[in-house]
Short mmCIF file of C-alpha atoms and ligand atoms in Angstrom, two decimals:
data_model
loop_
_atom_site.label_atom_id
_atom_site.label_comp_id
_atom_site.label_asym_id
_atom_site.label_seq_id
_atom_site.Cartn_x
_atom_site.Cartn_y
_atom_site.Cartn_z
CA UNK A 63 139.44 103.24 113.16
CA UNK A 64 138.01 102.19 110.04
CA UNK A 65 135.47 99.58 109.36
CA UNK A 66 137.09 96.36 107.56
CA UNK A 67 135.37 94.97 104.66
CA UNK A 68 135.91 91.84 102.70
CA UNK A 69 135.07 92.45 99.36
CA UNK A 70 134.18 89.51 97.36
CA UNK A 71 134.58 88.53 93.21
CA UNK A 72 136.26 92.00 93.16
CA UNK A 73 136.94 92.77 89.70
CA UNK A 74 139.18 95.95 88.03
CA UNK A 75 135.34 97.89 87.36
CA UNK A 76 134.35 96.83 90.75
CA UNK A 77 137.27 97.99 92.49
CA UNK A 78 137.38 101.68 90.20
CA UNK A 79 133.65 102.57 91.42
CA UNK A 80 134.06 101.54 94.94
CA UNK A 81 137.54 103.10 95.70
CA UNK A 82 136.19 106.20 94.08
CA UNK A 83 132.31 105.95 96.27
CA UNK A 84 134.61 105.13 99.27
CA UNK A 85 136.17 108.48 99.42
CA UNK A 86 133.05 109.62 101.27
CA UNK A 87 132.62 106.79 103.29
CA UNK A 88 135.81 105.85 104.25
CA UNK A 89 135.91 101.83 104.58
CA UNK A 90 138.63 99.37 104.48
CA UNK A 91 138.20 97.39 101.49
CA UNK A 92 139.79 94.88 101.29
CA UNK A 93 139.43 93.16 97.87
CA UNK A 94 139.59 89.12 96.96
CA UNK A 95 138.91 87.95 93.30
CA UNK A 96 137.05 84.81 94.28
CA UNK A 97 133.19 84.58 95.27
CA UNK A 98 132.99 83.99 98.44
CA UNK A 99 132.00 79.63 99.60
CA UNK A 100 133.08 77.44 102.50
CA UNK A 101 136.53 77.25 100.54
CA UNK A 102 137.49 80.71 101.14
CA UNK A 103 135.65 82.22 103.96
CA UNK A 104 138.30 82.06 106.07
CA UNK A 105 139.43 85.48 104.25
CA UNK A 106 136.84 87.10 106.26
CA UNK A 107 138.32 86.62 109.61
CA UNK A 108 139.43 89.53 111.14
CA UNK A 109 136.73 92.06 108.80
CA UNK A 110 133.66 93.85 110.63
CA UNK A 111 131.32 92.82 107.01
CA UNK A 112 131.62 90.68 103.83
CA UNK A 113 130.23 92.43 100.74
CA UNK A 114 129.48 89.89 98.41
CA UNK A 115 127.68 89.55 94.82
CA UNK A 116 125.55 86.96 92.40
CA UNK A 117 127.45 83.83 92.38
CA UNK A 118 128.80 84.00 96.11
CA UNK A 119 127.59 80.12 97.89
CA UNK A 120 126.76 81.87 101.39
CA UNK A 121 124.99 78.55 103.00
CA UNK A 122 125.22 77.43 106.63
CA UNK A 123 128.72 76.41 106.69
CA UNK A 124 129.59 79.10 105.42
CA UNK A 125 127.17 81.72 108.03
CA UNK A 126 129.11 79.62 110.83
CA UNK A 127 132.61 80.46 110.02
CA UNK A 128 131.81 83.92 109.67
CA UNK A 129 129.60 83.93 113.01
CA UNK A 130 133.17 82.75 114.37
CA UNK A 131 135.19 85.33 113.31
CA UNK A 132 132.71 87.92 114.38
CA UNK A 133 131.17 89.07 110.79
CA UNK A 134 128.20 90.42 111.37
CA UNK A 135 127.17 92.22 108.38
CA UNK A 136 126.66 90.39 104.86
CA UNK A 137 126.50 93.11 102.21
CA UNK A 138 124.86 92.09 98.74
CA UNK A 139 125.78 94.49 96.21
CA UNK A 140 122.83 93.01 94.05
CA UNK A 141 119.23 92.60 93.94
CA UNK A 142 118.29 89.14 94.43
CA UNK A 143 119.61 87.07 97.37
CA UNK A 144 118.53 83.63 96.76
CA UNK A 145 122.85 82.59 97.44
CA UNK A 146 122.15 83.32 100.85
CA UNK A 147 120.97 81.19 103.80
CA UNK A 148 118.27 83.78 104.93
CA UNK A 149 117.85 81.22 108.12
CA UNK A 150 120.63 80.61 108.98
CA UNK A 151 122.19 84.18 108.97
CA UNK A 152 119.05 85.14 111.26
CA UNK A 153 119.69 82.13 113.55
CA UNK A 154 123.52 83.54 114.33
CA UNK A 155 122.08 87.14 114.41
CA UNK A 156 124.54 88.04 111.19
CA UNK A 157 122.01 90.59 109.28
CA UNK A 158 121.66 90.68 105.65
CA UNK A 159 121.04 94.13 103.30
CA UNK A 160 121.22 94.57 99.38
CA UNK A 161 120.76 96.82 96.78
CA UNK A 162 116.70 95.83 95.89
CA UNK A 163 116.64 98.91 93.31
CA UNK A 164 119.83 100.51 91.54
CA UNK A 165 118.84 100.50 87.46
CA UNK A 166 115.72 98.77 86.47
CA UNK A 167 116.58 100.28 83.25
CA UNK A 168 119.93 98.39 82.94
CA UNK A 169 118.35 95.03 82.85
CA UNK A 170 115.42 95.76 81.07
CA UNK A 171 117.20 97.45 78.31
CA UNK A 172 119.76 94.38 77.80
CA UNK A 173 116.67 92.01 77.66
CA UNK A 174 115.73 94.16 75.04
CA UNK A 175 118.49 93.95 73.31
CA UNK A 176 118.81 90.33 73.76
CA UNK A 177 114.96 90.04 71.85
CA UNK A 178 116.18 92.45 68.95
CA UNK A 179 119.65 90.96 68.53
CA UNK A 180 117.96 87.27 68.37
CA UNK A 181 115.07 88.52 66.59
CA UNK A 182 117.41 90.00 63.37
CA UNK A 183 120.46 87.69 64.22
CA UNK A 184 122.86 90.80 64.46
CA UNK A 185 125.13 88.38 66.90
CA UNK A 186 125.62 86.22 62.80
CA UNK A 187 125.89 89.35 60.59
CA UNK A 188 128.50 91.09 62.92
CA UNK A 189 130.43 88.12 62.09
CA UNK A 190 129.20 87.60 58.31
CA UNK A 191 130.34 90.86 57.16
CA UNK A 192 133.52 90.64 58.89
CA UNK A 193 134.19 87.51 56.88
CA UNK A 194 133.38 89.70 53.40
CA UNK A 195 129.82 87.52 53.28
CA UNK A 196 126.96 89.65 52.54
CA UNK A 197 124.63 87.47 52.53
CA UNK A 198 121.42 87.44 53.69
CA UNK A 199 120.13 83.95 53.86
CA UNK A 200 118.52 82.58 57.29
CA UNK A 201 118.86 85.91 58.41
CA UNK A 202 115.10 86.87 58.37
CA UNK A 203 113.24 88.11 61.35
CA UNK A 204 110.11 88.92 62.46
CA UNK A 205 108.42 92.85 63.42
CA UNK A 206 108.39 93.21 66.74
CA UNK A 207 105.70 95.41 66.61
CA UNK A 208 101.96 93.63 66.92
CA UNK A 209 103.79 90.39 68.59
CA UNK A 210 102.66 89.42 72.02
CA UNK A 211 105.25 89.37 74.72
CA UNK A 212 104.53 86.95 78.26
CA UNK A 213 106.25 88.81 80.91
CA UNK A 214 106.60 86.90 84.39
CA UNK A 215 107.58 88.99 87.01
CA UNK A 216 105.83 92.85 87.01
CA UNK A 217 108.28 94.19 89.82
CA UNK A 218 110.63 97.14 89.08
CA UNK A 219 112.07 95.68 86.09
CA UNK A 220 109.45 93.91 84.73
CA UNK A 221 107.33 97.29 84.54
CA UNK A 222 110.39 98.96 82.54
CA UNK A 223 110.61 96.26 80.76
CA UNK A 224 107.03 96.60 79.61
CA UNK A 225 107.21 99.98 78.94
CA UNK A 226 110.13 99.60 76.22
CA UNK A 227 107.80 96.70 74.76
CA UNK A 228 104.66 98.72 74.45
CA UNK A 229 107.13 101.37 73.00
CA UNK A 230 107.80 99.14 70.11
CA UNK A 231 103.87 98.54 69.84
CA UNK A 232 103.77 94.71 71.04
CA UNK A 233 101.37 93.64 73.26
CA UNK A 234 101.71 92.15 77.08
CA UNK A 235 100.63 89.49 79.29
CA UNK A 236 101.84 89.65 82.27
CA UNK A 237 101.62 87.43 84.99
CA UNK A 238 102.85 88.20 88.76
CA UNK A 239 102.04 86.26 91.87
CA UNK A 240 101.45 89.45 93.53
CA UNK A 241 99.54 91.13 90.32
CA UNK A 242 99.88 94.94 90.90
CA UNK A 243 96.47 95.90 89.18
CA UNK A 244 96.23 99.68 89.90
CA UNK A 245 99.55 100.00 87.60
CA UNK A 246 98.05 97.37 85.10
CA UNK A 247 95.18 99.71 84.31
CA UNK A 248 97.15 103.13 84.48
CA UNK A 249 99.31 100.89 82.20
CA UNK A 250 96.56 98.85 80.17
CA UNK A 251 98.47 95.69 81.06
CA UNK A 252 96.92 92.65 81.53
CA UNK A 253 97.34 89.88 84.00
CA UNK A 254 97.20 86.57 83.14
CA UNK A 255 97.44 83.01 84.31
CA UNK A 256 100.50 81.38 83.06
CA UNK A 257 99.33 78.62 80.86
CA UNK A 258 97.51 81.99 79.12
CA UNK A 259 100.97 83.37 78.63
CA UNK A 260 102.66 80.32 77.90
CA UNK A 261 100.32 79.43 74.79
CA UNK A 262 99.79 83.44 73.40
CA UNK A 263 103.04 84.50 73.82
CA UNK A 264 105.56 85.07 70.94
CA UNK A 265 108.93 86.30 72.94
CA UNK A 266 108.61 85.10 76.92
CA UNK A 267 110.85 87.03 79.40
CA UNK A 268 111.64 86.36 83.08
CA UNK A 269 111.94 89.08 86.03
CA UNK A 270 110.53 86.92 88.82
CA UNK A 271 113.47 86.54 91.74
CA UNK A 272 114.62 82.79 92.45
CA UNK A 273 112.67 80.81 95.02
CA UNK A 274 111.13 77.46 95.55
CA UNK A 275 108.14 78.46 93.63
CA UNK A 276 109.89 79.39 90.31
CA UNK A 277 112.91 77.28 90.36
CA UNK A 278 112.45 75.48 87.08
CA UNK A 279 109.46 77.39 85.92
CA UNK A 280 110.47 76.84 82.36
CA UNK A 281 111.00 73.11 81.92
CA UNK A 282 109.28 70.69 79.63
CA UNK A 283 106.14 70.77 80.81
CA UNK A 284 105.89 74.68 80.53
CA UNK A 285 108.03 74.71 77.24
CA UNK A 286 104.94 72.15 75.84
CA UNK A 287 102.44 74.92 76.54
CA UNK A 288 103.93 77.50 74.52
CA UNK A 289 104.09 78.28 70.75
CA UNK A 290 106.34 76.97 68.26
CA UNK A 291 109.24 78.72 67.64
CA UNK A 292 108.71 80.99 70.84
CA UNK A 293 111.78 83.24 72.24
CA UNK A 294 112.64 82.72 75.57
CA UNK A 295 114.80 85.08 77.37
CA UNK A 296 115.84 84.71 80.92
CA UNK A 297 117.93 88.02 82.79
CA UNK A 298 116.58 86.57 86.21
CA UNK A 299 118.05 83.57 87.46
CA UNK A 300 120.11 80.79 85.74
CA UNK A 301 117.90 78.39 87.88
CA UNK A 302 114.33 79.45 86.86
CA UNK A 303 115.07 77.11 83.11
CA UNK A 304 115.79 74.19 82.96
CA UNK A 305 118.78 74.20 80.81
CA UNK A 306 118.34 70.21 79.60
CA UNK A 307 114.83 70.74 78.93
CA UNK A 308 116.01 74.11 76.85
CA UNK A 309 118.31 72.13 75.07
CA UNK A 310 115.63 69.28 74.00
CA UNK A 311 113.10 72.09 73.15
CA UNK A 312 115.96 74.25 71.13
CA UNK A 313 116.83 71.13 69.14
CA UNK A 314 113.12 69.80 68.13
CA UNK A 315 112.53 73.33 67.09
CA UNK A 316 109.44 73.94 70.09
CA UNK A 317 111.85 76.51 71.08
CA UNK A 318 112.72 78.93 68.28
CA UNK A 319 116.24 81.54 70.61
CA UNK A 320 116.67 81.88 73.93
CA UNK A 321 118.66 85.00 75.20
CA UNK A 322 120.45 83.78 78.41
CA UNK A 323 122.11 86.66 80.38
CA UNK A 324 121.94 83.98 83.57
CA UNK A 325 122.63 80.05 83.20
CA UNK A 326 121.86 77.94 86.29
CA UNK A 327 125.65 76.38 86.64
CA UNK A 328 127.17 80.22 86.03
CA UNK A 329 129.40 80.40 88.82
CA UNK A 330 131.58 78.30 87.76
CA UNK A 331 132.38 80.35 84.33
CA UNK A 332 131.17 83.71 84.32
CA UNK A 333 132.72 86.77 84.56
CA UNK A 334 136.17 85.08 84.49
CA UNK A 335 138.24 84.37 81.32
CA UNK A 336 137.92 80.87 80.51
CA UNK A 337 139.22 81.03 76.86
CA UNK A 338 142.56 79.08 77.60
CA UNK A 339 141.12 76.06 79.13
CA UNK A 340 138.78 73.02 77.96
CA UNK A 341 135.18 73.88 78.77
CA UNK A 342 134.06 71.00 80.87
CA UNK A 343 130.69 72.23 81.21
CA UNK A 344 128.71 70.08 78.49
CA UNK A 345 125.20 71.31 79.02
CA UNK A 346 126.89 75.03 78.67
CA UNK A 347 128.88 73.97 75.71
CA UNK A 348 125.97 72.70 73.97
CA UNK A 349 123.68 76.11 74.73
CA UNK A 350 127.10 77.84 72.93
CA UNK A 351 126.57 76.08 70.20
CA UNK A 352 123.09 76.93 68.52
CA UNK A 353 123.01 79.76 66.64
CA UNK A 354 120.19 81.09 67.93
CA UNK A 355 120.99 81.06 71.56
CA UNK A 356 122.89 84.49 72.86
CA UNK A 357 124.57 84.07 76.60
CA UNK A 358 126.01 86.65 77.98
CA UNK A 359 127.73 86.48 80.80
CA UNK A 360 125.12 88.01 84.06
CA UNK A 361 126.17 91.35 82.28
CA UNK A 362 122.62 92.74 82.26
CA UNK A 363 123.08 95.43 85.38
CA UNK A 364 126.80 96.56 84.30
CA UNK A 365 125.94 100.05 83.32
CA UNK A 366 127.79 102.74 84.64
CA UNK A 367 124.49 104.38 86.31
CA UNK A 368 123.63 101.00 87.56
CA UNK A 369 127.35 100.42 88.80
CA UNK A 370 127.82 103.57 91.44
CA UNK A 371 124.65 102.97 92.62
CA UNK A 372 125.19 99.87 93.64
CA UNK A 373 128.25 101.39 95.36
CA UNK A 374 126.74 103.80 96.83
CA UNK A 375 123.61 101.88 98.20
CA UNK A 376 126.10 99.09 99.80
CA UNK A 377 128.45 101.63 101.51
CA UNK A 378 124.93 103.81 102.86
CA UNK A 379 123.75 100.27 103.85
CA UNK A 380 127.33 99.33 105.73
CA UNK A 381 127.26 102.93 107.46
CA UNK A 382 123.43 102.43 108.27
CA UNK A 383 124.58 99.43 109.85
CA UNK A 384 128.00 100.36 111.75
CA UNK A 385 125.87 103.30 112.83
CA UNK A 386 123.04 101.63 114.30
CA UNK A 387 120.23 102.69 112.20
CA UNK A 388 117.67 100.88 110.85
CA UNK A 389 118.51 99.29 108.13
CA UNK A 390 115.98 99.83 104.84
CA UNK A 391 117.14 97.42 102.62
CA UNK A 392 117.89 94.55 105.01
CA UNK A 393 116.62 91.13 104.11
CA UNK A 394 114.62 90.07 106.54
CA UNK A 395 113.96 86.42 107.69
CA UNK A 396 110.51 85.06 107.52
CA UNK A 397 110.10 81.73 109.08
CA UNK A 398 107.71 78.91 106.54
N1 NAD B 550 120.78 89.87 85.14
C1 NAD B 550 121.02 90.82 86.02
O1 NAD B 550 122.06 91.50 85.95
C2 NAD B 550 120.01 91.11 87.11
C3 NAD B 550 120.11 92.30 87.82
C4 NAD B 550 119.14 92.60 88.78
C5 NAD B 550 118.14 91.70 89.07
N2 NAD B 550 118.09 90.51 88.40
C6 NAD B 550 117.03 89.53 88.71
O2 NAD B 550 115.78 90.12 88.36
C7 NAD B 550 114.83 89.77 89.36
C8 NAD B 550 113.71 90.81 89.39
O3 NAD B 550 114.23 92.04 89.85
P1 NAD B 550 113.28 93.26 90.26
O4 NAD B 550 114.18 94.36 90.70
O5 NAD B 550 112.29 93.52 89.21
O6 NAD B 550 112.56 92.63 91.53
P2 NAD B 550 111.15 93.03 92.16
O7 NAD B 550 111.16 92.46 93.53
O8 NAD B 550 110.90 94.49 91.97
O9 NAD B 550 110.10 92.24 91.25
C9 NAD B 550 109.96 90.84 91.26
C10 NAD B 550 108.51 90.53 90.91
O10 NAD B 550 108.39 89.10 90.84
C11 NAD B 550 107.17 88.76 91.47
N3 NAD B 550 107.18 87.36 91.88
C12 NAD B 550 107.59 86.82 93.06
N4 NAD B 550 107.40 85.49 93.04
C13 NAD B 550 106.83 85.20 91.85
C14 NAD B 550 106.38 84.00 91.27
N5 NAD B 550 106.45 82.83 91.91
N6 NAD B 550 105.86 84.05 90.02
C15 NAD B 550 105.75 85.24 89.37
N7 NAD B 550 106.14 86.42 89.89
C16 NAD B 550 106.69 86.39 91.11
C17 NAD B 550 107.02 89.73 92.62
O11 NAD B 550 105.67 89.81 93.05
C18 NAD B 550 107.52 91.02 91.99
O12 NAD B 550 106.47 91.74 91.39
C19 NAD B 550 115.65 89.70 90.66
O13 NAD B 550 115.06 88.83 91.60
C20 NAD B 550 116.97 89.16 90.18
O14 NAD B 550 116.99 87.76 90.32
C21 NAD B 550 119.00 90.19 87.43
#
């Protein structure tokens, strides 16, 4: 008999790659539209794994109720897991994998394009020109090339990252918790602290996962470090910025664009048309209306490379699992 799975914030592309990756695997998917949160789990009852993504709210409550209906797999099909109760899963013996590596090159290419797009305000001329205005006023930029970039976060997407910015001839700072120095010198990277990156960068980028150490990295007290007029682009997590203090740094000028592709209070909006409703969201509403902020909407891995592998990853993962295996990309509890 085949394995049930609950599949979570299933959308049309979601659903295309993973019936088509299934044919080898031969799952039950079972598909749901919303993320899974304590309001919904009960849709897991009766499934052998939940396979959820970015926005799912998988806290205690939520670990219980599936502990009670006997789900004993949770399935990320992304990288970072910081929606998960690591603990608690561990505590009811429910183990956690995800998909720690399936196309650096998706997200660092979008934060590229985020920087250029910004940078020559291609987001205003696309609509300019459709309007039959030609003009070029306020749309100056800067070369990229000679410009220092801060990178935070040298894992596997931070080091792609890099390598498209030294392709364009801009220097790096890096910084990393865990600096990886043998690739800084094959590289010729260099580390350095944060308030160094903070006051010599021009564009800052973030690639650092979500914990308790980065949550609210960027806030006012970092944004006062940095230069005037710096770019700030965030493909990590909504919740490394905080948005009010972007807002109050946007409007006295400190902060010169900010590329979101993640926004701390996303889960409420993105991916999901919103266009016929009211946006309720003020602090979002307000980010949506300077012209030189870009969000997109936690789009950044949705190539098609970076799609099946996810899919195939998470089904290898689910089979590893079913089949008692050992499971490589399980997330493993640490106690503090
Ligand atoms: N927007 C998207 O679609 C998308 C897709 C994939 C991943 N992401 C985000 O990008 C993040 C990075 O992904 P990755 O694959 O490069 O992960 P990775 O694990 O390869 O790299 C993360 C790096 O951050 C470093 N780090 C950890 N704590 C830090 C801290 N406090 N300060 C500075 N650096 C710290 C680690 O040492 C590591 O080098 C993920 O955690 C995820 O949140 C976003």
């Amino acid at each position: 008999m085949a394995y049930k799975i609950a599949v979570f914030d299933a959308k049309p592309y979601d659903m295309v790659t993973f019936n088509k990756v299934n044919e080898e695997y031969g799952f039950e998917l079972i598909y749901h539209k919303e993320h899974l949160d304590k309001n919904n789990v009960l849709l897991a009852s009766g499934t052998d794994a939940v396979c959820i993504f970015v926005n799912a709210k998988v806290d205690k409550i939520v670990i219980d109720k599936l502990h009670s209906y006997g789900v004993k797999l949770i399935a990320l099909r992304c990288a970072g897991f910081n929606n998960v109760d690591i603990a608690a899963a561990a505590e009811k013996d429910i183990k956690v994998v995800r998909v720690p590596d399936y196309s650096p090159h998706a997200i660092a290419e979008h934060t590229l394009a985020l920087m250029l797009c910004l940078n020559r305000k291609v987001h205003r001329a696309f609509l300019r020109t459709r309007d039959g205005n030609f003009s070029l006023i306020g749309f100056q930029g800067f070369d990229m090339y000679g410009k220092t970039v801060g990178v935070i976060g040298t894992g596997k997407i931070g080091k792609v990252a890099i390598g498209l910015f030294k392709g364009l001839g801009m220097n790096v700072l890096a910084y990393d918790l865990y600096p990886d120095t043998k690739w800084a010198e094959s590289a010729g990277v260099k580390y350095a602290s944060l308030d160094e990156l903070y006051a010599g960068s021009d564009i800052i980028t973030l690639h650092c996962p979500l914990t308790k150490e980065t949550e609210y990295l960027i806030r006012d007290e970092s944004i006062a470090k940095m230069k005037k007029g710096v770019m700030i682009i965030n493909t990590g997590r909504g919740k490394l910025i905080h948005t009010r203090h972007l807002i109050e740094g946007l409007v006295s000028g400190k902060v010169g664009y900010a590329g979101l592709d993640v926004y701390e209070e996303e889960g409420a909006y993105f991916y999901e048309d919103h266009s016929d409703t009211v946006m309720t969201d003020d602090v979002l509403a307000r980010l949506l209306s300077f012209n030189n902020v870009i969000v997109t909407s936690h789009q950044a891995f949705f190539t098609q490379e970076a799609m099946s592998n996810i899919a195939h990853t998470t089904m290898e993962n689910m089979l590893d699992f079913f089949n008692g295996k050992e499971l490589k990309n399980e997330i493993v509890y640490k106690a503090e």
